[in-house]
Short mmCIF file of C-alpha atoms and ligand atoms in Angstrom, two decimals:
data_model
loop_
_atom_site.label_atom_id
_atom_site.label_comp_id
_atom_site.label_asym_id
_atom_site.label_seq_id
_atom_site.Cartn_x
_atom_site.Cartn_y
_atom_site.Cartn_z
CA MET G 1 -0.07 -0.18 0.02
CA GLY G 2 1.16 3.44 -1.35
CA SER G 3 1.25 6.17 1.66
CA ILE G 4 0.09 9.93 1.38
CA ALA G 5 2.20 12.49 3.74
CA CYS G 6 -0.35 14.99 4.56
CA LYS G 7 0.35 18.47 6.39
CA PHE G 8 -2.22 20.23 8.02
CA GLY G 9 -1.95 24.54 7.71
CA GLY G 10 -2.80 26.91 10.72
CA SER G 11 -6.51 27.16 10.11
CA SER G 12 -7.18 23.19 10.05
CA VAL G 13 -5.69 23.04 13.51
CA ALA G 14 -6.98 26.72 14.99
CA CYS G 15 -9.08 25.10 17.29
CA ALA G 16 -10.59 21.68 18.66
CA GLU G 17 -13.15 21.51 16.29
CA ARG G 18 -10.84 22.12 13.46
CA ILE G 19 -8.73 19.03 15.25
CA ARG G 20 -11.55 16.73 15.25
CA GLN G 21 -12.10 17.18 11.09
CA LEU G 22 -8.60 16.57 10.87
CA GLN G 23 -8.69 13.42 12.46
CA LYS G 24 -12.25 12.29 10.15
CA ILE G 25 -9.80 13.19 7.07
CA VAL G 26 -6.95 10.99 8.41
CA GLN G 27 -9.16 7.97 9.25
CA MET G 28 -10.81 8.90 5.62
CA ASP G 29 -7.64 6.96 4.03
CA GLU G 30 -5.60 4.50 5.51
CA ARG G 31 -2.58 5.79 3.34
CA ARG G 32 -2.44 9.24 5.60
CA ARG G 33 0.04 8.05 8.03
CA TYR G 34 2.47 11.00 8.31
CA ILE G 35 0.88 14.22 9.29
CA VAL G 36 3.13 17.34 9.62
CA VAL G 37 0.87 20.33 11.39
CA SER G 38 1.76 23.84 11.88
CA ALA G 39 0.93 26.14 14.81
CA PRO G 40 -2.82 26.94 15.31
CA GLY G 41 -4.04 29.79 13.04
CA LYS G 42 -6.84 32.28 13.21
CA ARG G 43 -10.02 30.73 14.01
CA ASN G 44 -11.89 33.38 12.25
CA GLN G 45 -11.31 37.03 10.89
CA LYS G 46 -12.41 38.24 14.52
CA GLY G 47 -11.44 36.95 18.00
CA LYS G 48 -14.26 36.52 20.91
CA LYS G 49 -14.24 40.06 21.43
CA GLY G 50 -14.44 41.54 18.01
CA LYS G 51 -10.66 41.81 17.86
CA LYS G 52 -8.47 40.33 14.98
CA GLU G 53 -7.47 37.29 16.23
CA LYS G 54 -3.60 36.84 15.90
CA LYS G 55 -1.72 33.50 14.64
CA ILE G 56 -0.14 31.71 17.58
CA THR G 57 3.14 32.22 15.66
CA ASP G 58 2.55 35.76 15.58
CA LEU G 59 2.29 36.25 19.38
CA LEU G 60 5.33 33.89 19.96
CA TYR G 61 7.41 36.41 17.90
CA LEU G 62 5.80 39.10 20.05
CA CYS G 63 6.72 37.23 23.28
CA HIS G 64 10.16 37.26 22.13
CA GLY G 65 10.77 40.83 21.22
CA LEU G 66 8.90 42.07 24.32
CA ALA G 67 11.36 39.52 26.64
CA LYS G 68 14.21 40.91 24.88
CA GLN G 69 13.54 44.40 25.25
CA GLY G 70 13.21 43.15 29.03
CA LEU G 71 9.41 44.09 29.04
CA GLY G 72 6.73 41.48 30.30
CA ILE G 73 5.31 38.78 28.22
CA THR G 74 1.95 38.08 30.29
CA GLU G 75 -0.42 39.08 27.80
CA PRO G 76 0.46 38.08 24.90
CA PHE G 77 1.56 34.66 26.57
CA THR G 78 -1.64 34.45 28.44
CA ILE G 79 -3.56 34.31 25.17
CA ILE G 80 -1.27 31.55 23.88
CA ARG G 81 -1.71 29.73 27.14
CA ASN G 82 -5.39 29.69 26.83
CA ARG G 83 -5.62 28.36 23.07
CA TYR G 84 -3.71 25.55 23.78
CA LEU G 85 -5.58 24.89 27.07
CA GLU G 86 -8.82 25.40 25.20
CA ILE G 87 -7.75 22.90 22.43
CA ALA G 88 -6.33 20.61 24.89
CA GLN G 89 -9.26 20.39 27.51
CA GLU G 90 -12.03 19.77 24.27
CA LEU G 91 -10.09 17.41 22.99
CA GLY G 92 -9.58 15.19 26.17
CA VAL G 93 -6.03 14.82 25.62
CA HIS G 94 -3.24 13.24 28.14
CA VAL G 95 -0.43 15.45 27.83
CA ASP G 96 0.38 17.66 30.17
CA ILE G 97 0.25 20.71 28.15
CA GLU G 98 0.37 23.24 31.41
CA GLY G 99 3.56 21.90 32.24
CA LEU G 100 4.74 22.57 28.66
CA LEU G 101 3.57 25.89 28.26
CA ASP G 102 5.42 26.62 31.70
CA GLN G 103 8.38 25.46 30.10
CA VAL G 104 7.87 27.38 27.00
CA TYR G 105 7.20 30.62 29.36
CA GLN G 106 10.29 29.94 31.08
CA LYS G 107 12.84 29.70 28.13
CA ILE G 108 11.13 32.87 26.86
CA LYS G 109 12.00 34.59 29.76
CA SER G 110 15.45 33.18 30.34
CA GLY G 111 16.49 34.66 26.84
CA ALA G 112 15.73 31.72 24.38
CA SER G 113 16.28 32.73 20.69
CA GLU G 114 13.71 33.89 18.55
CA ASP G 115 13.71 30.92 16.43
CA PHE G 116 13.44 28.33 19.23
CA VAL G 117 10.37 30.61 20.56
CA ALA G 118 8.79 30.43 16.92
CA SER G 119 8.72 27.03 16.81
CA ARG G 120 6.72 25.98 19.75
CA GLY G 121 3.99 27.09 17.99
CA GLU G 122 4.04 23.79 15.94
CA TYR G 123 5.65 21.65 18.67
CA LEU G 124 2.80 22.03 21.22
CA CYS G 125 0.39 21.59 18.62
CA ALA G 126 2.04 18.46 17.20
CA ARG G 127 2.01 16.83 20.69
CA ILE G 128 -1.67 17.52 21.35
CA ILE G 129 -2.35 16.47 17.84
CA ALA G 130 -0.18 13.05 18.28
CA ASP G 131 -1.94 12.29 21.68
CA TYR G 132 -5.38 12.96 20.40
CA LEU G 133 -4.80 10.67 17.23
CA GLU G 134 -2.75 8.22 19.11
CA ALA G 135 0.11 8.25 17.01
CA THR G 136 3.86 8.81 17.67
CA PHE G 137 5.30 12.52 17.87
CA ILE G 138 8.16 12.67 16.44
CA ASP G 139 9.90 16.13 16.82
CA ALA G 140 11.27 17.85 14.03
CA ALA G 141 14.41 18.84 16.22
CA GLU G 142 15.43 15.17 15.69
CA VAL G 143 15.31 14.64 12.35
CA ILE G 144 15.18 17.78 9.94
CA ARG G 145 18.84 19.15 9.95
CA PHE G 146 20.21 22.66 8.76
CA ARG G 147 23.58 23.19 7.23
CA HIS G 148 25.55 26.07 7.84
CA ASP G 149 24.04 27.72 4.85
CA GLY G 150 20.60 27.47 5.81
CA SER G 151 20.01 24.90 3.64
CA VAL G 152 18.18 21.23 4.38
CA ASP G 153 21.10 18.41 5.01
CA GLU G 154 20.56 15.80 3.15
CA GLU G 155 20.79 13.66 6.36
CA THR G 156 17.45 14.75 7.14
CA TYR G 157 16.17 12.38 4.93
CA LYS G 158 17.79 9.14 6.59
CA ARG G 159 17.11 10.23 9.97
CA LEU G 160 13.22 10.58 8.96
CA SER G 161 12.94 7.23 6.86
CA ASP G 162 14.98 5.55 10.07
CA ARG G 163 12.28 6.37 12.38
CA LEU G 164 9.18 6.28 10.39
CA ASP G 165 8.00 3.19 9.31
CA ASP G 166 5.22 1.95 6.86
CA SER G 167 2.81 0.83 9.60
CA GLY G 168 2.43 3.55 11.91
CA LEU G 169 0.52 6.91 12.44
CA TYR G 170 3.11 9.48 13.10
CA VAL G 171 2.55 13.22 13.79
CA ILE G 172 5.70 15.65 13.07
CA PRO G 173 5.72 19.36 14.07
CA GLY G 174 6.53 21.77 10.95
CA PHE G 175 8.36 24.97 10.40
CA TYR G 176 11.62 23.85 12.31
CA GLY G 177 14.54 21.31 12.53
CA THR G 178 18.16 21.62 14.36
CA THR G 179 21.71 23.15 13.08
CA HIS G 180 24.62 20.80 13.55
CA GLU G 181 25.47 22.47 16.73
CA GLY G 182 21.77 21.61 18.07
CA GLU G 183 20.21 24.79 17.96
CA ILE G 184 16.86 25.05 16.78
CA LYS G 185 16.22 26.76 13.43
CA THR G 186 13.12 27.94 11.60
CA PHE G 187 12.21 27.58 7.83
CA THR G 188 10.97 30.82 6.41
CA ARG G 189 7.77 32.09 7.30
CA GLY G 190 4.97 29.28 5.77
CA GLY G 191 7.50 27.11 6.21
CA SER G 192 5.49 24.04 7.98
CA ASP G 193 4.97 23.22 3.76
CA ILE G 194 8.65 22.66 3.60
CA THR G 195 8.78 20.25 6.49
CA GLY G 196 5.58 18.31 4.56
CA SER G 197 7.32 18.16 1.30
CA ILE G 198 10.59 16.84 2.88
CA VAL G 199 8.82 14.15 5.07
CA ALA G 200 6.51 13.11 1.37
CA ARG G 201 10.29 12.60 -0.05
CA ALA G 202 11.47 10.78 2.73
CA ILE G 203 8.63 8.21 2.79
CA HIS G 204 8.72 7.92 -0.87
CA ALA G 205 5.13 9.41 -0.50
CA GLU G 206 2.29 8.66 -3.57
CA ILE G 207 1.21 12.03 -3.00
CA TYR G 208 1.96 15.22 -0.48
CA GLU G 209 -1.45 16.30 0.64
CA ASN G 210 -1.22 20.31 1.67
CA TRP G 211 -4.64 20.93 3.86
CA THR G 212 -5.47 24.54 3.76
CA ASP G 213 -8.80 26.18 3.91
CA VAL G 214 -9.20 26.91 0.22
CA SER G 215 -10.13 24.43 -2.25
CA GLY G 216 -6.89 24.94 -4.26
CA PHE G 217 -5.51 27.24 -6.62
CA LEU G 218 -8.18 29.92 -8.64
CA MET G 219 -7.08 30.08 -12.54
CA ALA G 220 -7.13 34.36 -11.42
CA ASP G 221 -7.17 36.44 -8.85
CA PRO G 222 -10.67 36.61 -7.41
CA THR G 223 -9.97 40.11 -6.64
CA ILE G 224 -10.18 40.83 -10.42
CA VAL G 225 -11.93 38.13 -11.62
CA GLU G 226 -15.29 37.21 -9.66
CA ASP G 227 -16.15 33.66 -9.43
CA SER G 228 -12.80 32.45 -10.98
CA LYS G 229 -12.91 28.80 -12.16
CA PRO G 230 -10.36 26.53 -9.62
CA MET G 231 -7.12 25.05 -11.13
CA ARG G 232 -8.05 21.28 -11.09
CA LYS G 233 -4.63 20.40 -12.37
CA VAL G 234 -1.59 22.17 -12.84
CA THR G 235 2.21 21.13 -13.51
CA TYR G 236 5.08 21.94 -11.40
CA ARG G 237 6.30 24.36 -14.57
CA GLU G 238 3.15 26.06 -14.93
CA LEU G 239 3.19 26.99 -11.35
CA ARG G 240 6.49 28.17 -11.13
CA GLU G 241 5.56 30.49 -14.09
CA LEU G 242 2.47 31.92 -11.81
CA ALA G 243 4.06 32.09 -8.80
CA TYR G 244 7.00 34.23 -10.60
CA MET G 245 4.19 36.75 -11.83
CA GLY G 246 3.02 36.93 -8.35
CA ALA G 247 0.28 34.50 -7.80
CA LYS G 248 0.04 33.63 -4.30
CA VAL G 249 0.42 29.89 -4.92
CA PHE G 250 2.47 27.73 -2.73
CA HIS G 251 6.21 27.92 -0.28
CA GLU G 252 8.19 28.04 -3.25
CA GLU G 253 10.90 26.43 -1.18
CA ALA G 254 8.37 23.69 -0.72
CA ILE G 255 8.31 22.48 -3.88
CA SER G 256 11.77 21.31 -4.27
CA PRO G 257 12.14 17.73 -2.19
CA VAL G 258 8.73 16.81 -3.87
CA TYR G 259 9.74 18.06 -7.46
CA GLN G 260 13.04 15.90 -7.20
CA ALA G 261 10.97 12.87 -6.06
CA LYS G 262 8.28 13.18 -8.55
CA ILE G 263 5.72 13.18 -5.90
CA PRO G 264 2.45 15.38 -6.85
CA ILE G 265 1.32 17.79 -4.58
CA ASN G 266 -2.69 17.91 -3.85
CA ILE G 267 -3.99 21.34 -2.38
CA LEU G 268 -7.10 20.43 -0.73
CA ASN G 269 -9.54 22.19 1.75
CA SER G 270 -10.11 20.70 5.19
CA HIS G 271 -13.53 22.20 5.40
CA CYS G 272 -14.54 20.48 2.51
CA PRO G 273 -12.21 17.17 1.89
CA GLU G 274 -14.61 15.98 -0.96
CA ASN G 275 -13.61 18.82 -3.37
CA ARG G 276 -10.47 17.35 -5.27
CA GLY G 277 -8.44 20.78 -4.97
CA THR G 278 -5.52 21.45 -7.11
CA MET G 279 -3.04 18.65 -8.03
CA ILE G 280 0.74 19.87 -8.90
CA SER G 281 2.32 17.49 -10.84
CA HIS G 282 5.10 16.88 -13.70
CA GLN G 283 2.92 16.45 -16.52
CA ARG G 284 -1.06 16.96 -17.36
CA ASP G 285 -3.31 16.63 -19.97
CA THR G 286 -3.74 19.69 -21.61
CA THR G 287 -6.76 18.95 -24.19
CA ALA G 288 -9.30 20.46 -21.59
CA HIS G 289 -7.61 23.80 -20.58
CA THR G 290 -4.91 25.00 -22.79
CA ILE G 291 -4.30 27.38 -20.39
CA VAL G 292 -3.87 26.74 -16.72
CA GLY G 293 -4.09 30.21 -15.11
CA ILE G 294 -3.67 33.91 -15.63
CA ALA G 295 -1.37 36.10 -13.14
CA GLY G 296 0.47 39.48 -13.09
CA LYS G 297 1.28 42.40 -11.18
CA PRO G 298 1.85 46.11 -11.67
CA GLY G 299 4.66 47.79 -10.61
CA PHE G 300 7.20 47.77 -13.56
CA SER G 301 9.06 50.40 -15.72
CA LEU G 302 10.70 50.44 -18.82
CA ILE G 303 13.90 51.77 -20.35
CA TYR G 304 13.60 52.13 -23.93
CA ILE G 305 16.76 52.87 -25.76
CA GLU G 306 17.46 53.57 -29.72
CA LYS G 307 20.20 53.70 -31.72
CA PHE G 308 20.38 53.97 -35.69
CA LEU G 309 22.76 50.54 -36.48
CA MET G 310 22.31 49.24 -32.90
CA ASN G 311 22.43 45.82 -34.00
CA GLN G 312 25.86 46.32 -35.73
CA GLU G 313 27.29 47.43 -32.48
CA HIS G 314 28.62 44.72 -30.68
CA GLY G 315 28.35 44.25 -26.65
CA PHE G 316 25.61 47.10 -26.77
CA GLY G 317 23.11 44.62 -24.61
CA ARG G 318 25.72 43.56 -22.62
CA ARG G 319 26.98 47.22 -21.71
CA VAL G 320 23.56 48.22 -20.92
CA LEU G 321 23.03 45.13 -19.02
CA GLU G 322 26.09 45.62 -17.04
CA ILE G 323 24.96 49.28 -16.04
CA LEU G 324 22.11 47.77 -14.35
CA GLU G 325 24.45 45.28 -12.57
CA SER G 326 26.74 47.89 -11.28
CA HIS G 327 23.83 49.01 -9.57
CA GLY G 328 22.68 46.19 -8.04
CA ILE G 329 19.53 46.02 -10.28
CA SER G 330 18.02 42.95 -11.80
CA TYR G 331 15.84 42.70 -14.85
CA GLU G 332 12.65 40.85 -15.61
CA HIS G 333 12.69 40.89 -19.69
CA SER G 334 14.60 42.49 -22.44
CA PRO G 335 12.21 42.70 -25.83
CA THR G 336 14.37 43.98 -28.49
CA GLY G 337 14.20 45.12 -31.78
CA ILE G 338 16.50 45.73 -35.19
CA ASP G 339 17.86 49.21 -33.55
CA SER G 340 16.21 49.23 -30.38
CA MET G 341 15.98 47.69 -27.08
CA SER G 342 14.00 47.76 -24.03
CA VAL G 343 14.65 46.45 -20.71
CA ILE G 344 11.88 45.90 -17.93
CA ILE G 345 12.71 45.95 -14.30
CA SER G 346 10.21 46.12 -11.45
CA ASP G 347 10.05 49.45 -9.56
CA GLU G 348 11.27 48.29 -6.44
CA GLN G 349 14.41 47.27 -8.36
CA LEU G 350 14.62 50.15 -9.70
CA ASP G 351 13.88 52.32 -6.84
CA ASP G 352 15.24 56.14 -6.90
CA LYS G 353 17.98 54.77 -9.38
CA ALA G 354 16.03 55.64 -12.89
CA GLU G 355 17.74 59.00 -13.64
CA ILE G 356 21.41 57.79 -12.82
CA VAL G 357 20.89 54.46 -14.89
CA LYS G 358 19.54 56.86 -17.86
CA ASN G 359 22.25 59.03 -17.77
CA GLU G 360 24.75 56.53 -17.64
CA ILE G 361 23.39 54.67 -20.50
CA GLN G 362 23.29 58.10 -22.49
CA ASN G 363 26.71 58.55 -21.78
CA MET G 364 28.42 55.34 -22.17
CA LEU G 365 26.53 54.42 -25.03
CA ASN G 366 25.65 57.15 -26.46
CA PRO G 367 22.10 55.87 -28.25
CA ASP G 368 19.56 58.02 -30.09
CA ARG G 369 17.20 57.97 -27.72
CA VAL G 370 16.58 56.87 -24.21
CA GLU G 371 13.94 57.00 -21.76
CA VAL G 372 12.29 55.45 -18.78
CA GLN G 373 8.65 54.64 -18.79
CA HIS G 374 6.74 54.13 -15.50
CA GLY G 375 3.51 52.27 -14.73
CA LEU G 376 3.78 49.36 -16.50
CA ALA G 377 1.85 46.21 -15.15
CA LEU G 378 2.99 42.81 -16.46
CA ILE G 379 0.11 39.34 -17.33
CA ALA G 380 1.56 36.12 -17.64
CA THR G 381 -0.91 33.87 -19.55
CA VAL G 382 0.59 30.15 -18.70
CA GLY G 383 -0.21 26.93 -20.34
CA GLU G 384 1.64 23.70 -21.11
CA GLY G 385 -1.40 23.56 -23.55
CA MET G 386 -0.02 26.43 -25.76
CA ALA G 387 3.19 24.81 -26.98
CA TYR G 388 3.17 23.36 -30.59
CA ARG G 389 -0.45 24.86 -30.87
CA PRO G 390 -1.21 27.57 -33.20
CA GLY G 391 -3.60 30.24 -32.59
CA ILE G 392 -2.94 31.24 -29.01
CA ALA G 393 -1.48 34.15 -29.44
CA ALA G 394 -4.25 35.20 -31.80
CA ARG G 395 -6.92 34.45 -29.00
CA LEU G 396 -4.64 36.73 -26.68
CA PHE G 397 -4.42 39.67 -28.69
CA THR G 398 -7.62 39.61 -30.09
CA ALA G 399 -9.34 39.57 -26.60
CA LEU G 400 -7.03 42.44 -25.56
CA GLY G 401 -7.62 44.75 -28.54
CA GLU G 402 -11.39 43.76 -28.42
CA ALA G 403 -10.91 45.09 -24.60
CA GLY G 404 -9.40 48.38 -25.72
CA VAL G 405 -5.80 47.35 -24.01
CA ASN G 406 -2.67 48.80 -25.56
CA VAL G 407 0.10 46.25 -25.46
CA ARG G 408 3.39 47.70 -25.03
CA THR G 409 5.40 44.57 -24.78
CA ILE G 410 5.41 41.03 -25.45
CA ASP G 411 7.69 38.47 -24.36
CA GLN G 412 6.89 34.52 -25.39
CA GLY G 413 9.75 32.54 -22.97
CA SER G 414 11.29 29.69 -25.35
CA SER G 415 9.88 26.93 -23.27
CA GLU G 416 6.31 28.14 -24.99
CA ILE G 417 4.24 27.72 -21.43
CA ASN G 418 4.13 31.57 -21.24
CA ILE G 419 3.25 34.69 -23.05
CA ILE G 420 4.00 37.97 -20.84
CA VAL G 421 2.36 41.41 -21.88
CA GLY G 422 3.36 44.80 -20.72
CA VAL G 423 0.19 46.98 -20.32
CA GLU G 424 -0.18 50.03 -18.84
CA ALA G 425 -1.00 49.84 -15.37
CA VAL G 426 -4.28 51.42 -15.61
CA ASP G 427 -5.47 48.68 -18.06
CA TYR G 428 -4.41 46.33 -15.81
CA GLU G 429 -7.64 44.75 -14.23
CA ARG G 430 -9.24 44.71 -17.80
CA ALA G 431 -6.35 42.87 -19.37
CA VAL G 432 -6.71 40.14 -16.74
CA ARG G 433 -10.41 39.97 -17.43
CA ALA G 434 -10.19 40.02 -20.95
CA ILE G 435 -7.74 37.16 -21.08
CA TYR G 436 -9.76 35.10 -18.59
CA GLU G 437 -12.89 35.74 -20.66
CA ALA G 438 -10.72 34.39 -23.57
CA PHE G 439 -9.49 31.20 -22.10
CA CYS G 440 -10.97 30.28 -18.86
N1 LIG Y 1 3.58 28.61 11.92
C1 LIG Y 1 4.51 29.37 11.00
C2 LIG Y 1 3.90 30.65 10.11
O1 LIG Y 1 2.99 31.11 10.70
C3 LIG Y 1 4.88 28.21 9.99
C4 LIG Y 1 3.60 27.66 9.10
O2 LIG Y 1 2.69 28.05 9.41
O3 LIG Y 1 3.84 27.05 7.96
O4 LIG Y 1 4.62 31.28 9.90
#
């Protein structure tokens, strides 16, 4: 029998009721035996007294910050304590959660590191859930190892597979591990996704299930396209393109362990487990959906350079890029013509250096014209199905034309799974809607 690694995010472990639901989900499929959990997240948008509730991890960071300044932590720690006590009581678990909370409190007061403090959110949660499910608790500190450069040491996989057999039920806290010196270290925020992915690879899982509070990804940003359709299947390559262009998808670092092991990721909704969610895999059948999604964002500028006979001048492009490099600016794309080239740069990168860069290009390359145009938005239309299929670009540009959107730049990567257009920022949302209507 194959096995499934499941990661439950903060909203899926936010209270006793959600943990009961987690148990139901685990029991629905006997292959679900390796459970990675986040720290309890927000139960709802507003807390009991109408205030916005905080995630446990945020409260722990707050406690650490206060303790570091020599300030009291009673208020935030009481919230943390009550959340865990409430969960433990409602579930009727045997673990001495009070004792564990006291230890965490003392550690924070005596100057424990930020990473240690933050990691306690998942640690306590996993202790409760392991007890509730009558599963074996495996402390991530004993199995997940970080190298000095912050990457995950390969020995992690051996440690995990030594501890996880193929008959038991296991609960592992996400988000942290230890350095070779034995110090607790966390991943970046949202890092339980990475732990889940590592566990999935270690046990050669059939699927890595990532349980959230949404039924997978949507084909377009729902704040722009109301009722956007869900993305049922997406390939890793497509997802990468979408994430790069700003779609809020999956923790990027979490992709790599399962990607290498060719394990599909299923993004599921713990509120409605029967929904199929989104399946991310190496390949998909593109007959039903040529295009898988649309992503984009405003906030780009374009440096346009024109020089007669530019195409005969050796090293012109290189010198332009060298000027950018010397200012620590990285660029997105560089659409070129015979005697013109342009470089698209995010405003964040360009910052306040636009004038300096423009002057340097003018002085060093002596072009006929150089100008910086701000207010550009990029939109990526992504789909493996567009490769070798005629008519996709025509459909895209017809849709934009009919919506009255002026296309400023066009870039189709050689991978042929992505067409990126640059439009005026004011046309951005209209353009996304037009592309969605044409393809989705
Ligand atoms: N609890 C951590 C965070 O809030 C990690 C996670 O939930 O994945 O970032």
